[in-house]
Amino acid sequence: MRRSLILAVTAALAATGSAVYIASSASAAAACAPAWSASAVYVKDNSVSYQAKNYTAKWWTQNEVPTASGQWGVWADQGACGGTTTPPTTPPPTTTPPTTPPPPTTPPPTTPPPTTPPPVSGLPKHALIGYLHSSFANGSGYLRMADVPADWDIINLAFGEPTTATSGDIRFTLCPAAECPGVESEADFISAIRAKRAAGKKVLLSIGGANGQVQLTTTAARDKFVSSVSAIIDKYGLDGVDVDFEGHSLSLNTGDTDFKNPTTPVIVNLIAALKSLKARYGANFVLTMAPETFFVQLGYQYYGSGPWGGQDPRAGSYLPVIYAMRNDLTVLHVQDYNSGSIMGLDNQYHSMGGADFHIAMTDMMLAGFPVAGNTANMFPALREDQVAFGAPSSVSAGNGYVAPAGVQQAVTCLVKGSNCGGYTVRSGTNPNFRGLMTWSINWDKFYNWEFRTSHESFLNGLG
């Protein structure tokens, strides 16, 4: 999150398009669906037939043989069919991708999404998530915890910051009265958090922000991070943490090219620290993340410094953290603002400020994508209930403000597959899409609660 506006980096990469075959949707009839084709692209709920059986795709796939799918694979066995199509009995060999292929027209996630069931989070099906300026003033006005409206389902306390960039020692204090007139006492703040939690709300410590660079370069910093964050959680009675590492907090060392097996200390130590916190607090620990697009979706084109060096080493650097924590992650809400143009799964550049950007960026998290265009190195889709997107609550909150109608158009497209404009969603319909995050609750109040009043009833009406 930004206390002030920042400049974002715009990536540029030329890519060529290719035709994509989309199979027909599933049918309840016993007749055989169109024969499976190794060269065809299938998305969620598409049906095919193979060796006298019908199968339905669970997510995006290409060249994955239905009979090899298994219980946890992409294809769901729908039973025998009586059609006359004769599919091949042996799939064509898979073509080995070049070392640095351009991003494909659509991504083949050969690694399935997490197979663990969604945890019991206590969140509503569609949540409203916001950041509360608790430790600083920035012109939007201070808001006491007790005065935060009940519509906010997750309240992220901004921010816990380190004593130095590499210490791992995270501190959180309420905004000084000289900066924030009307700030409550610490005892009242803790009491209000307790009341929010009793009402079913989640209150998290958001760590980092624009000014809080956190680099866990050593195991000592890792351990200090765990102990200091735990102390804050225990003192204030919080539900968990939000990881809002920005700037130069995360980057990848040269040669660290496999997001599934990272070797860079700041990445490895952060993953270990988050796993330690999860182990300490158990199943009810809430973990959210708020990366910028540069650190996530840009990974479709670039990952770290690249195979020969020279690229920005921060590109895609959140991906190994998200992947490692995928079974413990409650919500990922990428900041769809303060961003340069980013290439989507259609190999077109998308720019912030409209529904299209929210749709294209979020579809990447719901469909999965090849990292740096390498189809042998797939970032798998997250569960629907783990995905939200972030939007500024007002024009003062950040670059890329979208009026409520545009935000709701994007959500409707992602949830129901309708009103998507010119973008074709790869992830299909996502009825369990988690919801909306905004920076910030304070700025929303400053602008007469436009974000909250527009979107809370809308989210509740999605069913």
mmCIF file with all atom_site columns, N, CA and C in Angstrom, residues 333-362:
data_model
loop_
_atom_site.group_PDB
_atom_site.id
_atom_site.type_symbol
_atom_site.label_atom_id
_atom_site.label_alt_id
_atom_site.label_comp_id
_atom_site.label_asym_id
_atom_site.label_entity_id
_atom_site.label_seq_id
_atom_site.pdbx_PDB_ins_code
_atom_site.Cartn_x
_atom_site.Cartn_y
_atom_site.Cartn_z
_atom_site.occupancy
_atom_site.B_iso_or_equiv
_atom_site.pdbx_formal_charge
_atom_site.auth_seq_id
_atom_site.auth_comp_id
_atom_site.auth_asym_id
_atom_site.auth_atom_id
_atom_site.pdbx_PDB_model_num
ATOM 1  N N  . HIS A 1 333 ? -4.881  -10.647 -2.327  1.00 0.00 ? 333 HIS A N  1
ATOM 2  C CA . HIS A 1 333 ? -5.524  -9.519  -3.011  1.00 0.00 ? 333 HIS A CA 1
ATOM 3  C C  . HIS A 1 333 ? -4.434  -8.616  -3.577  1.00 0.00 ? 333 HIS A C  1
ATOM 4  N N  . VAL A 1 334 ? -4.120  -8.859  -4.847  1.00 0.00 ? 334 VAL A N  1
ATOM 5  C CA . VAL A 1 334 ? -3.090  -8.069  -5.522  1.00 0.00 ? 334 VAL A CA 1
ATOM 6  C C  . VAL A 1 334 ? -3.574  -6.627  -5.661  1.00 0.00 ? 334 VAL A C  1
ATOM 7  N N  . GLN A 1 335 ? -2.647  -5.697  -5.520  1.00 0.00 ? 335 GLN A N  1
ATOM 8  C CA . GLN A 1 335 ? -2.958  -4.281  -5.678  1.00 0.00 ? 335 GLN A CA 1
ATOM 9  C C  . GLN A 1 335 ? -3.082  -3.957  -7.175  1.00 0.00 ? 335 GLN A C  1
ATOM 10 N N  . ASP A 1 336 ? -4.303  -3.831  -7.646  1.00 0.00 ? 336 ASP A N  1
ATOM 11 C CA . ASP A 1 336 ? -4.525  -3.493  -9.053  1.00 0.00 ? 336 ASP A CA 1
ATOM 12 C C  . ASP A 1 336 ? -4.472  -1.971  -9.234  1.00 0.00 ? 336 ASP A C  1
ATOM 13 N N  . TYR A 1 337 ? -3.432  -1.371  -8.716  1.00 0.00 ? 337 TYR A N  1
ATOM 14 C CA . TYR A 1 337 ? -3.281  0.085   -8.804  1.00 0.00 ? 337 TYR A CA 1
ATOM 15 C C  . TYR A 1 337 ? -1.814  0.432   -8.621  1.00 0.00 ? 337 TYR A C  1
ATOM 16 N N  . ASN A 1 338 ? -1.481  1.713   -8.878  1.00 0.00 ? 338 ASN A N  1
ATOM 17 C CA . ASN A 1 338 ? -0.070  2.121   -8.850  1.00 0.00 ? 338 ASN A CA 1
ATOM 18 C C  . ASN A 1 338 ? 0.771   1.167   -9.696  1.00 0.00 ? 338 ASN A C  1
ATOM 19 N N  . SER A 1 339 ? 0.264   0.824   -10.860 1.00 0.00 ? 339 SER A N  1
ATOM 20 C CA . SER A 1 339 ? 0.877   -0.220  -11.685 1.00 0.00 ? 339 SER A CA 1
ATOM 21 C C  . SER A 1 339 ? 1.117   0.283   -13.096 1.00 0.00 ? 339 SER A C  1
ATOM 22 N N  . GLY A 1 340 ? 2.162   -0.225  -13.713 1.00 0.00 ? 340 GLY A N  1
ATOM 23 C CA . GLY A 1 340 ? 2.332   -0.049  -15.143 1.00 0.00 ? 340 GLY A CA 1
ATOM 24 C C  . GLY A 1 340 ? 1.445   -1.021  -15.893 1.00 0.00 ? 340 GLY A C  1
ATOM 25 N N  . SER A 1 341 ? 1.485   -0.958  -17.208 1.00 0.00 ? 341 SER A N  1
ATOM 26 C CA . SER A 1 341 ? 0.719   -1.901  -18.019 1.00 0.00 ? 341 SER A CA 1
ATOM 27 C C  . SER A 1 341 ? 1.327   -3.299  -17.893 1.00 0.00 ? 341 SER A C  1
ATOM 28 N N  . ILE A 1 342 ? 0.469   -4.293  -17.797 1.00 0.00 ? 342 ILE A N  1
ATOM 29 C CA . ILE A 1 342 ? 0.894   -5.682  -17.584 1.00 0.00 ? 342 ILE A CA 1
ATOM 30 C C  . ILE A 1 342 ? 0.252   -6.564  -18.642 1.00 0.00 ? 342 ILE A C  1
ATOM 31 N N  . MET A 1 343 ? 1.017   -7.502  -19.175 1.00 0.00 ? 343 MET A N  1
ATOM 32 C CA . MET A 1 343 ? 0.474   -8.438  -20.155 1.00 0.00 ? 343 MET A CA 1
ATOM 33 C C  . MET A 1 343 ? -0.398  -9.477  -19.476 1.00 0.00 ? 343 MET A C  1
ATOM 34 N N  . GLY A 1 344 ? -1.583  -9.713  -20.040 1.00 0.00 ? 344 GLY A N  1
ATOM 35 C CA . GLY A 1 344 ? -2.486  -10.731 -19.539 1.00 0.00 ? 344 GLY A CA 1
ATOM 36 C C  . GLY A 1 344 ? -2.345  -12.026 -20.302 1.00 0.00 ? 344 GLY A C  1
ATOM 37 N N  . LEU A 1 345 ? -3.211  -12.971 -20.003 1.00 0.00 ? 345 LEU A N  1
ATOM 38 C CA . LEU A 1 345 ? -3.145  -14.283 -20.630 1.00 0.00 ? 345 LEU A CA 1
ATOM 39 C C  . LEU A 1 345 ? -3.532  -14.247 -22.106 1.00 0.00 ? 345 LEU A C  1
ATOM 40 N N  . ASP A 1 346 ? -4.083  -13.128 -22.570 1.00 0.00 ? 346 ASP A N  1
ATOM 41 C CA . ASP A 1 346 ? -4.383  -12.962 -23.989 1.00 0.00 ? 346 ASP A CA 1
ATOM 42 C C  . ASP A 1 346 ? -3.206  -12.371 -24.749 1.00 0.00 ? 346 ASP A C  1
ATOM 43 N N  . ASN A 1 347 ? -2.071  -12.223 -24.057 1.00 0.00 ? 347 ASN A N  1
ATOM 44 C CA . ASN A 1 347 ? -0.862  -11.632 -24.632 1.00 0.00 ? 347 ASN A CA 1
ATOM 45 C C  . ASN A 1 347 ? -1.072  -10.189 -25.097 1.00 0.00 ? 347 ASN A C  1
ATOM 46 N N  . GLN A 1 348 ? -2.016  -9.523  -24.468 1.00 0.00 ? 348 GLN A N  1
ATOM 47 C CA . GLN A 1 348 ? -2.243  -8.106  -24.702 1.00 0.00 ? 348 GLN A CA 1
ATOM 48 C C  . GLN A 1 348 ? -1.913  -7.344  -23.421 1.00 0.00 ? 348 GLN A C  1
ATOM 49 N N  . TYR A 1 349 ? -1.459  -6.104  -23.563 1.00 0.00 ? 349 TYR A N  1
ATOM 50 C CA . TYR A 1 349 ? -1.171  -5.287  -22.388 1.00 0.00 ? 349 TYR A CA 1
ATOM 51 C C  . TYR A 1 349 ? -2.453  -4.666  -21.856 1.00 0.00 ? 349 TYR A C  1
ATOM 52 N N  . HIS A 1 350 ? -2.583  -4.684  -20.549 1.00 0.00 ? 350 HIS A N  1
ATOM 53 C CA . HIS A 1 350 ? -3.753  -4.138  -19.880 1.00 0.00 ? 350 HIS A CA 1
ATOM 54 C C  . HIS A 1 350 ? -3.292  -3.039  -18.922 1.00 0.00 ? 350 HIS A C  1
ATOM 55 N N  . SER A 1 351 ? -4.034  -1.948  -18.914 1.00 0.00 ? 351 SER A N  1
ATOM 56 C CA . SER A 1 351 ? -3.664  -0.785  -18.106 1.00 0.00 ? 351 SER A CA 1
ATOM 57 C C  . SER A 1 351 ? -4.717  -0.528  -17.047 1.00 0.00 ? 351 SER A C  1
ATOM 58 N N  . MET A 1 352 ? -4.260  -0.090  -15.886 1.00 0.00 ? 352 MET A N  1
ATOM 59 C CA . MET A 1 352 ? -5.153  0.158   -14.758 1.00 0.00 ? 352 MET A CA 1
ATOM 60 C C  . MET A 1 352 ? -6.122  1.295   -15.080 1.00 0.00 ? 352 MET A C  1
ATOM 61 N N  . GLY A 1 353 ? -7.207  1.327   -14.304 1.00 0.00 ? 353 GLY A N  1
ATOM 62 C CA . GLY A 1 353 ? -8.170  2.397   -14.448 1.00 0.00 ? 353 GLY A CA 1
ATOM 63 C C  . GLY A 1 353 ? -9.515  1.966   -14.993 1.00 0.00 ? 353 GLY A C  1
ATOM 64 N N  . GLY A 1 354 ? -9.700  0.673   -15.255 1.00 0.00 ? 354 GLY A N  1
ATOM 65 C CA . GLY A 1 354 ? -10.975 0.188   -15.762 1.00 0.00 ? 354 GLY A CA 1
ATOM 66 C C  . GLY A 1 354 ? -11.222 -1.250  -15.374 1.00 0.00 ? 354 GLY A C  1
ATOM 67 N N  . ALA A 1 355 ? -12.416 -1.741  -15.682 1.00 0.00 ? 355 ALA A N  1
ATOM 68 C CA . ALA A 1 355 ? -12.775 -3.122  -15.348 1.00 0.00 ? 355 ALA A CA 1
ATOM 69 C C  . ALA A 1 355 ? -11.833 -4.119  -16.005 1.00 0.00 ? 355 ALA A C  1
ATOM 70 N N  . ASP A 1 356 ? -11.375 -3.821  -17.208 1.00 0.00 ? 356 ASP A N  1
ATOM 71 C CA . ASP A 1 356 ? -10.522 -4.736  -17.963 1.00 0.00 ? 356 ASP A CA 1
ATOM 72 C C  . ASP A 1 356 ? -9.276  -5.129  -17.186 1.00 0.00 ? 356 ASP A C  1
ATOM 73 N N  . PHE A 1 357 ? -8.646  -4.184  -16.525 1.00 0.00 ? 357 PHE A N  1
ATOM 74 C CA . PHE A 1 357 ? -7.418  -4.481  -15.778 1.00 0.00 ? 357 PHE A CA 1
ATOM 75 C C  . PHE A 1 357 ? -7.710  -5.441  -14.628 1.00 0.00 ? 357 PHE A C  1
ATOM 76 N N  . HIS A 1 358 ? -8.766  -5.168  -13.874 1.00 0.00 ? 358 HIS A N  1
ATOM 77 C CA . HIS A 1 358 ? -9.137  -6.067  -12.775 1.00 0.00 ? 358 HIS A CA 1
ATOM 78 C C  . HIS A 1 358 ? -9.430  -7.476  -13.285 1.00 0.00 ? 358 HIS A C  1
ATOM 79 N N  . ILE A 1 359 ? -10.142 -7.559  -14.405 1.00 0.00 ? 359 ILE A N  1
ATOM 80 C CA . ILE A 1 359 ? -10.508 -8.873  -14.951 1.00 0.00 ? 359 ILE A CA 1
ATOM 81 C C  . ILE A 1 359 ? -9.263  -9.640  -15.386 1.00 0.00 ? 359 ILE A C  1
ATOM 82 N N  . ALA A 1 360 ? -8.426  -8.996  -16.189 1.00 0.00 ? 360 ALA A N  1
ATOM 83 C CA . ALA A 1 360 ? -7.260  -9.690  -16.740 1.00 0.00 ? 360 ALA A CA 1
ATOM 84 C C  . ALA A 1 360 ? -6.269  -10.093 -15.660 1.00 0.00 ? 360 ALA A C  1
ATOM 85 N N  . MET A 1 361 ? -5.997  -9.196  -14.704 1.00 0.00 ? 361 MET A N  1
ATOM 86 C CA . MET A 1 361 ? -5.031  -9.507  -13.655 1.00 0.00 ? 361 MET A CA 1
ATOM 87 C C  . MET A 1 361 ? -5.538  -10.622 -12.736 1.00 0.00 ? 361 MET A C  1
ATOM 88 N N  . THR A 1 362 ? -6.819  -10.577 -12.389 1.00 0.00 ? 362 THR A N  1
ATOM 89 C CA . THR A 1 362 ? -7.369  -11.571 -11.462 1.00 0.00 ? 362 THR A CA 1
ATOM 90 C C  . THR A 1 362 ? -7.525  -12.927 -12.135 1.00 0.00 ? 362 THR A C  1
#
